[in-house]
Structure formats: structure tokens, C-alpha cells
Amino acid sequence: MGRVGRRLPAVAAVLYGALAALVLLGVRDVLFVYEENRCSMTYMYEYPEYLKIKLPKKTARRYPAYELYLYGEGNYAEENKNLILTGIPILFLPGNAGSYKQVRSLGSIALRKAEDLDFKYHFNFFSVNFNEELVALYGGTLQRQTKFVHECLKVILKLYRGQEFAPTSVAIVGHSMGGLVARALLTLKNFKPELINLLITQATPHVAPVMPLDRYLTDFYAAVNNHWILKAQDLRNLTTLSVAGGFRDYQVRSGLAFLPRLSQHDSALSVVSSAVPRAWASTDHLSIVWCKELILATIRAFFDLIDENTRQITEDPKKRMSVLNHHFVRHPGKIFEENPEAFTELTGTFAWIKVKTSKWTYSVYNDSDGKYFTFPLASHRESYSHIYCENTMLDTSSWIYGCMNSNSSVCLEATDLSWRAELLPTIKVVILKLQDYPSLSHIVILVPPSAGNKFTLDCEFFKEDSRTIQLPVTNLFSFGLSSSKILLNSSGLFYNVQLQHFNQVYQAFKIHVESHCQSLIERKPSVYRLHIPWSHEDSVTVVNVPSFTEISAKLHIAQPENESRVPVLNIYSSSDCQYEVILKTSFLQVLGQIIRFHAGALPVYVVSNILLTYGGQLNTLMSTGQCSEFSLELVRTAKPYKVEPIISIVVFLQGFNWFREIWDSLLLPEVDAAVLSSQDAWFPLVSLILFLFGTGIAYWSAVFFSTSLRIFSSLWLTLTRPTVLSKAKLITPRRLCMVGSLALVSWTTCGAFALFIIYLQYLVKVIKLSVNVRAEQNVLNRDLDHSKETSQNSIGCTVKNQDLIDSTSGATQSLSSSTTAEAANTLKIHVTVLNLFTWIVLLNLPSLVYWLKNLRYSVRLDPDPCRTTAIILVCILEILMNSSTSEMKSSQLLKIAAKVPLLLSVAALAFGRMHLYKNKAFTVSRELV
């Protein structure tokens, strides 16, 4: 039995080491394994200047930490110093810890664009200084920021009074939490919705906070999202675009940046930057504000949104959505036109050439004569279902037309099919379903004269079935050992590889595309696009052929219930090359998806494990009189079957109306697992996996904590002399004075500050206790060695004297050993409590940092999310840190106290995953017991 007991810690260390390693692998995938940065940096051509706008005295007095600035450069900045503005106002709102200076990329590129137009139109970019507040971690100032932005809108519009084309609304660009603040404007009682008609958000977590650390944050989110869902009909005049950063943005996962599904279907748009035409790049959380390709798309959209009559952003919601779709969803390779002409005259003395084959290629280089190539459709309608054409000339001119009922060799009037094209990084492509164009008799391709330009055009007729291949994805638990494979042997230019059963966020695959070509001639690059039909989160890869390419396939948004389409790998290929597609499950990326979607809930699972361990220690203390080590008790008691089945049963029963009525009558909140399931962010076994991850983190954090405690104890022991172990009183005047002082600190300054002070005090107490226990154990060991020596040297003594010496020595050692064992048990309990308290302090650190940063404006943090919690914990911990296990064993409440941690552990997992701050309440409840 002893050998098994010795093996158990080693086996547990290996097991929990493996779990911690899996967590680290998942974290590595999120933080480091993503595509390279494809964004170009934006640069200012002249020195940027920020002109501070004077605010009304009442506003400045109410919001002393906030400011409003106007961006400018060079002569433009000098001209604007008198604040006689004639442009179109745009307000930039920075996000969490963001700077008002982040507006410079938008402002500088917009200024260059206006210069190209001789300032026919131009924009005035304003920016708000929120003092770089940590609003993603502390929600107490979000409402204050929202009200300040409302005042800024009034001030901005006031600057244009008396101008010929004075604006009546302001467009807003919000980065990160700034986008949420912009949306919150509509929840204000006195806010007029017509003050804003366009909102663009960059990497804004719209659905839920990344880390729900206080109730002010979650309440703010609930108010904003509920308003946008319930008042969706009233918000139709506001056009909203949300741009997410993709997998490079590990701070805000893109799924959170998609606007809530029920809000404004026809006036809101959510895209991932990797799918934005002419950008096709994932951005991290900061680079999204300076990524040149993305900023260019935004500025082009702004200029296309201008109404020539009012010289302001158009009031037509349909035009606004058309412009945003043009620049952020599907770009045809043409300059935006609101109402393109239905028919176009094909003029010019170009040669007309009839093409009868089903596949056609034409390369152009320094051709001084233009040509029209016509493709009669009548002869192909029976054999083929589609026509595909691609053009490597990426200018904005029209190049493909449809001719109606033409029996002659030329077509003088045609419909411009170039608007049906789609721009890709190296080509423009058009795919037309012949059945949708019954009135067309010919397809016409225009090849303009090329002065030094080299480009290629390709067209082919094909049957849809011949170019659509189904590739079932591998099982999640195949761990990359099995694969799905297809070989594309035909000479087509385009293939659709449908990824069957790829619909959940926890799935992740590596797709290898290997191309083999018959000859080594120079070819245009191949383009691989992973297209997700239910959300704009495509990713595009451009490669030279022949090549071997690896593509990561994973989702930001799970497939909706009413969606039947499947993800597709579009391959825009070279006709004489063979392509082999191999798909395997990527176990490391699966771990990455779990961490990406649920890392914020891991502290809850760690706290749950610590609570179970603490309950196990109390049970052991009650049954044996001894307290076990944290690591041993964690192995014995922290089991997922103690908590997970209870939550699963509750979630299942909530599907029945009678149970939900009972649940609501008890005023209990909805279980977080049910909410996450409705957001498609929950999947089978995830809670079990997270619980095991939490167990591994709890184990190794306890090992780290214990090791650190030994190191500090050793240092303390070398610097000071240990005190004699003695039983201290629980309540003394000095402790009552300390409790009152810390409660006053919590009430008048910051609750987290008081918690941090009591935490340091508790830590010092535990270090001192550890020092004393180690010192007593050393003394006991020396006495034991000394008694053995004395016994050997006293062989010549009389038996009577020897018995007397032994009995006296034994009694002394027994008393000392009992005191030391009691102190060791007390130390083990305190180490567990301090370990739990450490996580609570960590969850409160953001509000402490916020308070310290804003001390120059106010000594008192208001509102304070942990003021009440801090006062209660200060009162409890001041007494608890001086308690011992002997007092616990003699308490009549020990049996009840030993059962409470299990209930709190269940409650933490049921209600704390989406509300981390509730774990503080569970800790308070545990301390009270």
C-alpha cells in the first residue's frame, strides 16, 4: 500500500504535466501559429498634428479625463486651426487602452485621396482621447464614455453651422471597444438616431466581452445587444459594418466581432479582413487600424458614399449597403457605380473573332489592335451548364459582355457582365450559369490594345457536376493519422472541392494541395480560396505552380441550423497541371480552437478544482484528524463526474417548460452552458476537456506556489529567527482595527486595493507559519538524533534511571510532535485558501490597475465592482488567517462546511463561465462557511 501511495504522486505529476502541456500547445497555436503579416504599413507624408477641440465648460468639468481632437497634416492642419471646416466629419473612437492618435492612418490616406481629387470632397477626422482606459477589463466607465461621445457629436456638428453643405450626421469608426461604445449611443434616452448614419467597427467584440470580469461589463453588453435586437426596425437608417481581424487577432476572436444575428439583417454587415477584396489579409488587434490594404478599402468606400448633391455621406441606406458590399464583400474589379447602365454600346474599329471551341486561351503582349472574341451560346447550352472566364489584367475597365439575340457577326449593344466578375489577388473571374441567361446569344470578350502590358484571358464551358468534387473531412479523433484524398486529373481552369461535414468551430484541418505540371513553362499563379458560405470569413492563398501548399481550415462561426451549404475549397488552376488535395485533422489546431473559444473560462475551472480539493481536505480532517497535501487531495477528489453530470441534467431539463417555470420562479439565472450552446460556441465534451485542463493548471500552479513558498521560507529563515509555535486568539483589538482600516480603504478608494493588501498580509502570515513549521521539524529531527545518541551512550546507566530518562524525553517529544503536526495541518489548509484567494486577486487586478492609472482624477473608484466583496473578504480573512485546524475540528459546523465546496464548485461552472466575477461571490460564500 505504501508503494502504491508513493507511486500516485508521480503518476499524477505525469498526467497533469501532460494536461498542462496540451494547454500550452493550444496557447501556442493561438498566439504564434497563423499566417504571416500581409499588411503594409501606412506612412504619413507630413508630420501629423492633433488640434484639441475646446469643449463646453460643463462637459469638460464632467469628463476631465477625456478630450476631443481634430487630425491634420502640413498645410491642411494650418488651415484648420481656425476651425472653419467644410469637409465631411468622421469620428474615430479608440478601444481598450487605445490612443486617439490611432486615427492618423485613416486621416492621412483620406487626405492624400482628397488631394488627388483637388479637394472636391474631403473628410475631417476627429478622434476622442479616452485616456487609454482599460474598458475591456473594467466596465465601470463604458457608460461614461458613451455619454461623452454623445457630447462630442453635438460639438462636432456645431463646428459646421453656417456652412453651405453643413452635415446633419457624423460617421463613426470604432476600434475594439470603441465600436461597442458607438453602438451604445443608441441606448441613451436623449440620443437622436439621426446623428449617425454610418458605423464601421474594427475588431469590436459585439457578441460578448472577451473577459467578463465585472457585472458592469456584462450589463452594458446586455443592454446594447438587447436594444439592437428589440429596436432593429428603428435602426434601419443606420448602416453598420463590422470588420474582424481573423486568426492573427488572438485578443478578440472573430466570432465575437460578428453582429448579433437578429439585428438588422439588411443594414448590417460583418466580414473578416482575410475575405476583404484587395486586402485578403488577416490582421492582429492593433494592425487593423493601420493595415494599408484595409485602410485603403475603407477610404475608397467613404468617397464612394458621398452624395454629390449634399456633399455629405448619402442618406440612402441601400446605396450605403451597395458600397460596403462592393468594397468589403465582392469586388467586381470595377469602380463603383450606383446605377450602371443596363446596355453598353460596343464601339471601336476592333476585329470580331468567333470562337467555336469549348475552351479558349489568349495571351496578349504589346498588341496595338483591339479585338472582340464572341462565344455563341446556342451550340453549348445542351452540353454545358456554365461558362467560366478569367482575366489577368486587373484594371477597372469592362471586359466581358452578353449579347442578346444577335445573328450577325458583330454585336453593337450588349449588357455589361463585368459587374458579375469577382476580383481575386491575381485574376478577375466570371462564372455564369447559362440557364440564368436565356436571352443571351453570345458572350463577348473585349481585348483592348495593350501598350507594353502582358495579360492572359481564358474561357471554358463546363458542366457543374464535372467540376464539383466532394471531400468528406476526417474524424476529430483521427488525430491526423488518417486522411481524405482526391486527385484532379482533368484540364479544367476551376474546381469546387466541397468539404463535407465541416460545420463546427472545434474542427480544424490541414489541407495539402500539391500541383504537378507537364512542362516547366512559366504559368500564372494558382489561387486557392476557402469559402465559408454562411459568413464572410473566406481566406485566399496565392501560390506558384508546381508547388506544395498547406492551408489551415477552421471556422470562426459554426454552421447555422437553417444552413445546408457546405464550405468549399475553390481552386483556380492551370489547365495543364494535376492537383492532389489531401485533408487531415490537425490535433494541435483543435487544441487551439478550444483555447481560442474557451480560454476565458479556464479560471472558473481552476477555481472549481480548488474548491473540490478544499472540500476533500475538510473531509479528511474530519475523518482522520489530519489534513492531506493539496496535490494528493486534488488527485483524490477533483473529479469531473462530481460536477459535470449535475450541470448536464439541469441544461437538459431546461428544455422543458415546467422545469423552466420552476427555475425562473426561484430567480436563478440561465446556465451558461445553455447560452453558449445558443451562440454555437459549445460542443460535446468541451466542458470535460476544460475541467481536465483546469485540473492540470490547478495542480501545477499549486506546485509553483508551494515551491515559491519554500524558497521564501528558506530566505526568511536565513534572515530572521523563527518564533515559537503558539495558539493565537482569533479576535484581538489590533485585528479589529486592521479590519476597520481595510474596510475604510475599500470604501473610500478601491476594493481591489484593499484585497491586494489583505492578500499580501495573508501571504506573509503563511510564509511565517511555513518558517516556524520547518524550524520545529528541524528541531524535532535533531532531538530524535540526540535521543538515539543518548540511548547508545547510556548503556552503562541503571535500568531505573534509563526508564525515567526515556519517559521524560518521550513525553516532551510527543508534545512537540503533536504541536508541529497541528501546525503542519494548519499550513496545508492555509496554502489551499491562499491558492484560491490568489485567483480571486488576479480577477480583480484590472480594476486595481484602472484605479492606479486614474488616481490623478479621482481617489475613489466609482463604480467599484468589488467594493462589497472586498469588505466581506477583509473581515473574514483577517480572522481566517489566524485560525488553526484544531479549532476547525472542534467546530460543530465542520460537517456542513465540508459539503459546501462541492455545491460552490457546481455553481461556479454553472454560472461563472460567462460571468467570471461571480466566482468572487462563490469564494465569499465559501469563506463565510
Coordinates of C-alpha atoms in Angstrom, one line a residue, residues 275-280 329-333 388-394 421-431 494 526-530 538-542 570-572:
A275 CA -12.1 38.0 -47.0
V276 CA -12.0 41.7 -47.8
P277 CA -11.2 42.3 -51.5
R278 CA -7.8 43.9 -52.3
A279 CA -6.7 43.2 -48.7
W280 CA -7.1 39.4 -48.3
V329 CA -17.6 41.5 -49.8
R330 CA -17.5 41.1 -53.6
H331 CA -15.4 43.4 -55.7
P332 CA -16.0 43.1 -59.5
G333 CA -12.8 44.8 -60.4
Y388 CA -16.0 30.3 -66.7
C389 CA -13.8 33.2 -67.8
E390 CA -10.7 34.7 -66.2
N391 CA -8.6 37.8 -66.9
T392 CA -5.2 38.6 -65.5
M393 CA -5.5 42.3 -66.4
L394 CA -6.6 43.9 -63.1
A421 CA -17.0 39.3 -62.1
E422 CA -15.1 38.8 -58.9
L423 CA -11.7 40.2 -58.1
L424 CA -9.1 37.8 -56.8
P425 CA -5.4 38.6 -56.0
T426 CA -4.1 37.7 -59.5
I427 CA -7.2 37.4 -61.7
K428 CA -10.7 38.6 -62.3
V429 CA -13.1 35.7 -62.7
V430 CA -16.7 35.3 -64.0
I431 CA -18.8 32.2 -63.6
F494 CA -11.7 25.9 -61.9
S526 CA -2.9 29.4 -58.8
V527 CA -5.4 30.7 -56.3
Y528 CA -6.9 28.6 -53.5
R529 CA -9.8 30.1 -51.7
L530 CA -11.5 28.5 -48.7
D538 CA -13.0 33.4 -46.6
S539 CA -9.2 33.0 -46.8
V540 CA -7.2 33.3 -50.0
T541 CA -3.8 31.7 -50.8
V542 CA -1.8 32.5 -53.9
N570 CA -12.2 26.9 -54.7
I571 CA -9.2 26.0 -56.9
Y572 CA -8.4 28.4 -59.7

